[in-house]
CSV table of C-alpha atoms and ligand atoms in Angstrom, one decimal:
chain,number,residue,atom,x,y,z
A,159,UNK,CA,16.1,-19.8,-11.1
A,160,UNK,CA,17.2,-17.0,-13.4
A,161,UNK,CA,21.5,-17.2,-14.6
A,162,UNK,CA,21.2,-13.2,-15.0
A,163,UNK,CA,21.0,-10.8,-12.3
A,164,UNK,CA,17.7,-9.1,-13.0
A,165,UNK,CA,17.9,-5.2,-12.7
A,166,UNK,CA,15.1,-2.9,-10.8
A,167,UNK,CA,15.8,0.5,-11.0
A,168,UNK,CA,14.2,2.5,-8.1
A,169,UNK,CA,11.6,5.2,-8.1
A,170,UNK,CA,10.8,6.3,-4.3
A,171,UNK,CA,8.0,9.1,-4.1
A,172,UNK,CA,8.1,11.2,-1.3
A,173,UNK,CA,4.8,14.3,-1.5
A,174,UNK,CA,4.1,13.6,-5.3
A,175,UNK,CA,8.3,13.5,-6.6
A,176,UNK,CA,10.4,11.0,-7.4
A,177,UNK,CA,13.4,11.0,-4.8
A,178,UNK,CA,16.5,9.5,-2.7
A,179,UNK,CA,16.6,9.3,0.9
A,180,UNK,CA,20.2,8.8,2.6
A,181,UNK,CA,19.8,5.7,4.8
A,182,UNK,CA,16.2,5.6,4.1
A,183,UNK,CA,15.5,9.0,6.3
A,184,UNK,CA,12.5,11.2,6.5
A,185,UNK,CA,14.0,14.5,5.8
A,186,UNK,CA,17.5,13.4,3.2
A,187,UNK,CA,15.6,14.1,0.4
A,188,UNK,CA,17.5,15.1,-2.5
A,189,UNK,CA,14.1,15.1,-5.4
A,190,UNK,CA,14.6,14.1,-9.1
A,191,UNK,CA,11.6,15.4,-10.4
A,192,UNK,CA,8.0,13.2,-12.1
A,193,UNK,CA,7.7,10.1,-10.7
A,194,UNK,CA,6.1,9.3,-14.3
A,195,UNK,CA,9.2,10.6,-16.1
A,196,UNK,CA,11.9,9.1,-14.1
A,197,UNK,CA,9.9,5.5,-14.9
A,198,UNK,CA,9.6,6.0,-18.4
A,199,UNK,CA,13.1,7.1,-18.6
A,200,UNK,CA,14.0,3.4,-17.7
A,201,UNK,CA,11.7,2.1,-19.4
A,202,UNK,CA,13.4,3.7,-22.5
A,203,UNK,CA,16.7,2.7,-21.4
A,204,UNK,CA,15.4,-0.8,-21.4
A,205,UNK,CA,14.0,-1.6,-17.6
A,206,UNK,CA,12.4,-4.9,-17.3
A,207,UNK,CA,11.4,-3.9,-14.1
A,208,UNK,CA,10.5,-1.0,-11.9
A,209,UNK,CA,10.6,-1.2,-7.9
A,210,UNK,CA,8.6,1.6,-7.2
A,211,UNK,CA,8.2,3.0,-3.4
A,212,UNK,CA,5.4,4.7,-1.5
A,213,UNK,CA,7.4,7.0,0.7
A,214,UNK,CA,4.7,8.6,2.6
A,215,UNK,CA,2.7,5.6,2.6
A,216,UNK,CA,5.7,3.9,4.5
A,217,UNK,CA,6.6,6.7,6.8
A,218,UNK,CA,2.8,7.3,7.5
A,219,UNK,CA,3.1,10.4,6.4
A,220,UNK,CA,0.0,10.1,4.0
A,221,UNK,CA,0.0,8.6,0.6
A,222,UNK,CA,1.0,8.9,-3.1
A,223,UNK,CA,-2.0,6.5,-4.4
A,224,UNK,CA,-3.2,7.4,-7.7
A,225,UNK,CA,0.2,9.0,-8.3
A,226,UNK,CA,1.9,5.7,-8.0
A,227,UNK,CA,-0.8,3.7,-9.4
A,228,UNK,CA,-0.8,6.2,-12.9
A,229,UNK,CA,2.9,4.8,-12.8
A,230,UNK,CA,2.6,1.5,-12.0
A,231,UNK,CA,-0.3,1.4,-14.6
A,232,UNK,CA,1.7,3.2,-17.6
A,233,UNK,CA,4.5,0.8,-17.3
A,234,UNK,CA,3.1,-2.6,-16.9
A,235,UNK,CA,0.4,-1.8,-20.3
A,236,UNK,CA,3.9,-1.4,-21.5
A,237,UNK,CA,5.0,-4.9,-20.2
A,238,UNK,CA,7.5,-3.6,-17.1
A,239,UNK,CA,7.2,-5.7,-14.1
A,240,UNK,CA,6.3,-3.8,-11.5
A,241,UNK,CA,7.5,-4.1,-7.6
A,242,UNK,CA,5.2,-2.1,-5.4
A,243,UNK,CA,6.4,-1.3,-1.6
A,244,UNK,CA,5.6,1.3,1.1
A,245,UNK,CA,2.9,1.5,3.2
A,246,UNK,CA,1.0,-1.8,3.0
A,247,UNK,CA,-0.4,-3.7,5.5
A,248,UNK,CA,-3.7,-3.8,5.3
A,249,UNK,CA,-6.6,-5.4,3.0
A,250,UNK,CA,-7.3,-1.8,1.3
A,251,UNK,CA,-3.5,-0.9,0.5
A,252,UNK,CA,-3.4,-4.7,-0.9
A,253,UNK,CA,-6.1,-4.2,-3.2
A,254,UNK,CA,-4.9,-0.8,-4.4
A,255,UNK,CA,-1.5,-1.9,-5.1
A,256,UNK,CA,-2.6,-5.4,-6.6
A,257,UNK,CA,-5.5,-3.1,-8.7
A,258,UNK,CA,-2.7,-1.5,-10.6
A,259,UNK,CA,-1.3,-4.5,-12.7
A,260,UNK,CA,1.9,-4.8,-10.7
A,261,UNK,CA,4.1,-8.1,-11.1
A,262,UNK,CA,4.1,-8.2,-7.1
A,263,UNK,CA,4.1,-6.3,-4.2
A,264,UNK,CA,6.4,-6.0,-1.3
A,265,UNK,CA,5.6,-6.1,2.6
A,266,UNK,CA,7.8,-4.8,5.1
A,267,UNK,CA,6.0,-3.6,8.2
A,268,UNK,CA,2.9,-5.7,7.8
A,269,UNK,CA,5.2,-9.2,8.6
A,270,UNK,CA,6.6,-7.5,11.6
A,271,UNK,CA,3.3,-7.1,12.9
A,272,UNK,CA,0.4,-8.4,11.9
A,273,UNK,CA,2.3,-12.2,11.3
A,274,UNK,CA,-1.2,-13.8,11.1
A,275,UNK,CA,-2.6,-11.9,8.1
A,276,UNK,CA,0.6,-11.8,5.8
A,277,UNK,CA,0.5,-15.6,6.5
A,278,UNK,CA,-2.8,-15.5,4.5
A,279,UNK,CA,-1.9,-13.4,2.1
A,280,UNK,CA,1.2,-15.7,1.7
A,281,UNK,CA,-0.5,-18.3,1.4
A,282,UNK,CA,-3.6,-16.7,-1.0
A,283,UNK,CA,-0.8,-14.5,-3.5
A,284,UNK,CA,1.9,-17.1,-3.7
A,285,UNK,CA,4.3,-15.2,-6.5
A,286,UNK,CA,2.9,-11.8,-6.0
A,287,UNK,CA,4.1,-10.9,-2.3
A,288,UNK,CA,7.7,-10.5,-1.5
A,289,UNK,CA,8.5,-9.5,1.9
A,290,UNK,CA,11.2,-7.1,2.2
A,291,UNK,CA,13.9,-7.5,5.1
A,292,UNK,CA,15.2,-4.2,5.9
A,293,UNK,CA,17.9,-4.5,8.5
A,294,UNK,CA,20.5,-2.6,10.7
A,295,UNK,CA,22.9,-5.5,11.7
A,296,UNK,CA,20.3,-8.6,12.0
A,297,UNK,CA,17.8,-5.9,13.2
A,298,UNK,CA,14.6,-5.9,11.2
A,299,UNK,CA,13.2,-2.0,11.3
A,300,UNK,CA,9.4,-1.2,10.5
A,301,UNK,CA,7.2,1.8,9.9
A,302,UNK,CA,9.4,3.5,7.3
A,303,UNK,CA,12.3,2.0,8.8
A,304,UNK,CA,11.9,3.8,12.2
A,305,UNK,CA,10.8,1.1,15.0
A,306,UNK,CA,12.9,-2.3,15.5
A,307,UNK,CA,10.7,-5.5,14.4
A,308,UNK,CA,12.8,-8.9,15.5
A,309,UNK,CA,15.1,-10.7,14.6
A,310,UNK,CA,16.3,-10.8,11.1
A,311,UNK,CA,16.4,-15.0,10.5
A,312,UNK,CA,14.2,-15.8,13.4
A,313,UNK,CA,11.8,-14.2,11.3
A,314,UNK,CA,12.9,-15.4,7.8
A,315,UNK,CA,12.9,-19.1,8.9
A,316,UNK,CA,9.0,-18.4,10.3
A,317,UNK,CA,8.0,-16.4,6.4
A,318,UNK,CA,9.8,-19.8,4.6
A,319,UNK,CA,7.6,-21.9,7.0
A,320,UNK,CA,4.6,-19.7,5.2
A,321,UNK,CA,5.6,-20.2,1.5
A,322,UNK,CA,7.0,-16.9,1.4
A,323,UNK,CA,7.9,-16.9,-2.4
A,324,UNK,CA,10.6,-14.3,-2.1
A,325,UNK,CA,13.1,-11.6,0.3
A,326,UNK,CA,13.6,-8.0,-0.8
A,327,UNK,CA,16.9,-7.5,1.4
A,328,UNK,CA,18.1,-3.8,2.8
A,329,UNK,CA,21.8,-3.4,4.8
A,330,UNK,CA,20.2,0.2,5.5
A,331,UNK,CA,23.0,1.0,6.6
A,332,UNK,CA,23.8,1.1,2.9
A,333,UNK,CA,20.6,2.7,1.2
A,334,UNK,CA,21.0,5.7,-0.4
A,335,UNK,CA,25.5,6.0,0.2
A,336,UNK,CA,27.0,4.4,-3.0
A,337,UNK,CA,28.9,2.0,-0.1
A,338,UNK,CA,28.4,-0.7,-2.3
A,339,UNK,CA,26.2,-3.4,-1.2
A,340,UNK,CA,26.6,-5.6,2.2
A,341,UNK,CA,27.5,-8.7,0.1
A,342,UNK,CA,28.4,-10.8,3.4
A,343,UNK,CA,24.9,-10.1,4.9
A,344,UNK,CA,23.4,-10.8,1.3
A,345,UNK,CA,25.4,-14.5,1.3
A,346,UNK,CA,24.1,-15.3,4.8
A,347,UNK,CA,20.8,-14.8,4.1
A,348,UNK,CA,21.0,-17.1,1.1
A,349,UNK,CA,22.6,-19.3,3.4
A,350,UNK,CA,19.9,-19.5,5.5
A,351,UNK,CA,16.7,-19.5,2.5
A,352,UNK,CA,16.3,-21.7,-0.1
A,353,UNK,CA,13.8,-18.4,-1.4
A,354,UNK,CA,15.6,-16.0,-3.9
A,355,UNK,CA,16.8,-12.9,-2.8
A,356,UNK,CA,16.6,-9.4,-4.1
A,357,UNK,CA,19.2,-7.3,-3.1
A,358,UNK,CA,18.7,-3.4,-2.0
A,359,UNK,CA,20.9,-0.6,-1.2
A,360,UNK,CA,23.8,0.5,-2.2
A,361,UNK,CA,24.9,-0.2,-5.2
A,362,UNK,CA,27.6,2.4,-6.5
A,363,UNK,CA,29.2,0.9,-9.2
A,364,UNK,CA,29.4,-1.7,-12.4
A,365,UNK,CA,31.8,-3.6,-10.2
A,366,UNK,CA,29.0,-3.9,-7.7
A,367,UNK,CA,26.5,-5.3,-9.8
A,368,UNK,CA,29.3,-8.0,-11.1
A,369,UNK,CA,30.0,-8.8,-7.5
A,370,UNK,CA,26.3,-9.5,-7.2
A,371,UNK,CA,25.7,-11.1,-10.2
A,372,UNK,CA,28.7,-13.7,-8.9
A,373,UNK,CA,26.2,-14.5,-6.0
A,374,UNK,CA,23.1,-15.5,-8.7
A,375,UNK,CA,24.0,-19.1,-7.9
A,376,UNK,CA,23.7,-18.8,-4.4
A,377,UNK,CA,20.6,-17.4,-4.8
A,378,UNK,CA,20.6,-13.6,-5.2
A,379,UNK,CA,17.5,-13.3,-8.0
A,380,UNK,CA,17.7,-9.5,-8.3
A,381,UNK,CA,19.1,-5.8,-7.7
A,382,UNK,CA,17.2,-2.4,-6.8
A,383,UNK,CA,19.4,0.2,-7.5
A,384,UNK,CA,18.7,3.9,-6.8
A,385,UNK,CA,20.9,6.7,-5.9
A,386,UNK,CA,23.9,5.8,-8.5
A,387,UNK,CA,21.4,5.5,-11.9
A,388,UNK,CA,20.3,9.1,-10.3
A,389,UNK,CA,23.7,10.5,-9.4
A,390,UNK,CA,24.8,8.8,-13.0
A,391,UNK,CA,27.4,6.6,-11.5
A,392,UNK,CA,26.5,4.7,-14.2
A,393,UNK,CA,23.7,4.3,-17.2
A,394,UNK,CA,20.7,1.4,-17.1
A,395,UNK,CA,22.1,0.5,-20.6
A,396,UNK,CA,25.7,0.2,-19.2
A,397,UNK,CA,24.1,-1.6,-15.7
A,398,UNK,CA,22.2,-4.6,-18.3
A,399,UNK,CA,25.3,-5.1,-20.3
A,400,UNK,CA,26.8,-5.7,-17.5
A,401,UNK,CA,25.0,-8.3,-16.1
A,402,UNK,CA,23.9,-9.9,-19.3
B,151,LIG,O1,11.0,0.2,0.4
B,151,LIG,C1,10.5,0.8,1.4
B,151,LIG,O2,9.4,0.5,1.9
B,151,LIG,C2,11.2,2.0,2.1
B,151,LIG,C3,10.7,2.5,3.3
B,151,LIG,C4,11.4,3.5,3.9
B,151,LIG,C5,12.5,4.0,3.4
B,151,LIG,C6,13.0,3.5,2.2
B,151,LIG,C7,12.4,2.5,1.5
B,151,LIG,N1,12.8,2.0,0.4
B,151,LIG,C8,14.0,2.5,-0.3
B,151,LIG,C9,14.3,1.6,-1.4
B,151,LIG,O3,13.8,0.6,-1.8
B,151,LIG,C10,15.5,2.1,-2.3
B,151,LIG,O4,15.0,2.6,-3.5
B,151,LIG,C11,16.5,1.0,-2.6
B,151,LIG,O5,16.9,0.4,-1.4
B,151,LIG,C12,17.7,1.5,-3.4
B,151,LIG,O6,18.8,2.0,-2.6
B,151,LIG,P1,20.0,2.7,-3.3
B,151,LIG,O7,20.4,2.0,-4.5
B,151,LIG,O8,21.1,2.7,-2.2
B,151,LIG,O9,19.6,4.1,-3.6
């Protein structure tokens, strides 16, 4: 287990830009330009990692393919670890997003509902598949965050069961408001997971990342953060020293 909170700063692309979406929302979209420029731009401020989101994929809206593979593929020849979510669920999206030198992907829908085949994928990947529990309340939402999928630990204790390596976990309630993170839901799901934990949505402030870097030993591995490196609530450079 890691003693520093590990930092991924977000790029979501929505129709070819990079953007934030309040409460994850078709529609909220406040854009921030080149998907490509907004990566490198972390990359220079010293990213180790990049969680980069397929948008459209996820909504089923279409996709942002090559776009997001040109980024995923610039940044890991560079040596960023890349987290790929949004839209897959399917042999094809697997191989595209595993085809573009990512460090892992992330499943949301696809464990909602097709249980059987993430199971082998689980079980085939190991390290590269996280699955990513994005909740309202112990509610786990699918498709983009749009349908309900179960419940939240009646779930997590069936992906443990699997060898599910790791949890990419969203209070979207939180995503995209600079609320601060839901550090009670974050603990519980430690509680209940012996798997680290990668914690989304949120995150306003240096005091927030300190908050979740005091819940490393409990388990929390990592944090996406979005809208506040955008909305330059803080710097990347200031977010790492912060958590070194
Ligand atoms: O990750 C997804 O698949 C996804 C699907 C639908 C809507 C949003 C989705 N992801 C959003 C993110 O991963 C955010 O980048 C992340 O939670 C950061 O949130 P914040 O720091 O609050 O901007």
């Amino acid at each position: 287990m890691a003693s520093t909170l590990e930092l991924l700063p977000a790029v979501d692309v929505r129709d070819g830009q990079a953007v934030r979406l309040v409460h994850g929302e078709s529609g909220t979209e406040t854009s921030y330009g080149a998907p490509l420029e907004a990566a490198k731009a972390w990359q220079r401020a010293g990213a180790e990692w990049l969680h980069l989101v397929d948008l459209d994929a996820a909504f089923g809206t279409g996709d942002n393919r090559a776009l997001i593979a040109e980024v995923a593929e610039s940044l890991a020849a560079d040596g960023v670890k890349v987290e790929l979510s949004g839209g897959i669920r399917d042999d094809d999206s697997l191989a595209a997003a595993l085809a573009t030198g990512c460090t892992r992907v992330n499943l949301g829908t696809a464990a909602l509902e097709r249980p059987e085949w993430v199971a082998e994928i689980i079980a085939a990947y190991g390290e590269k598949i996280a699955v990513g529990l994005d909740v309202r309340g112990t509610t786990l939402r699918g498709r983009g965050w749009t349908r309900d999928g179960g419940d939240l630990y009646r779930t997590l204790a069936r992906l443990d069961s699997e060898g599910c390596a790791r949890y990419v976990v969203t209070d979207i309630a939180k995503d995209g408001t600079l609320q601060g993170p839901n550090l009670d839901l974050l603990k519980d799901v430690c509680a209940a997971t012996d798997r680290p934990v990668v914690a989304s949505g949120g995150v306003s402030s240096l005091a927030d990342l300190k908050a979740l870097a005091a819940l490393v030993p409990q388990g929390v591995e990592g944090a996406i953060v979005g809208k506040a490196l955008y909305a330059k609530a803080f710097t990347l450079e200031e977010a790492l020293e912060a958590v070194a």
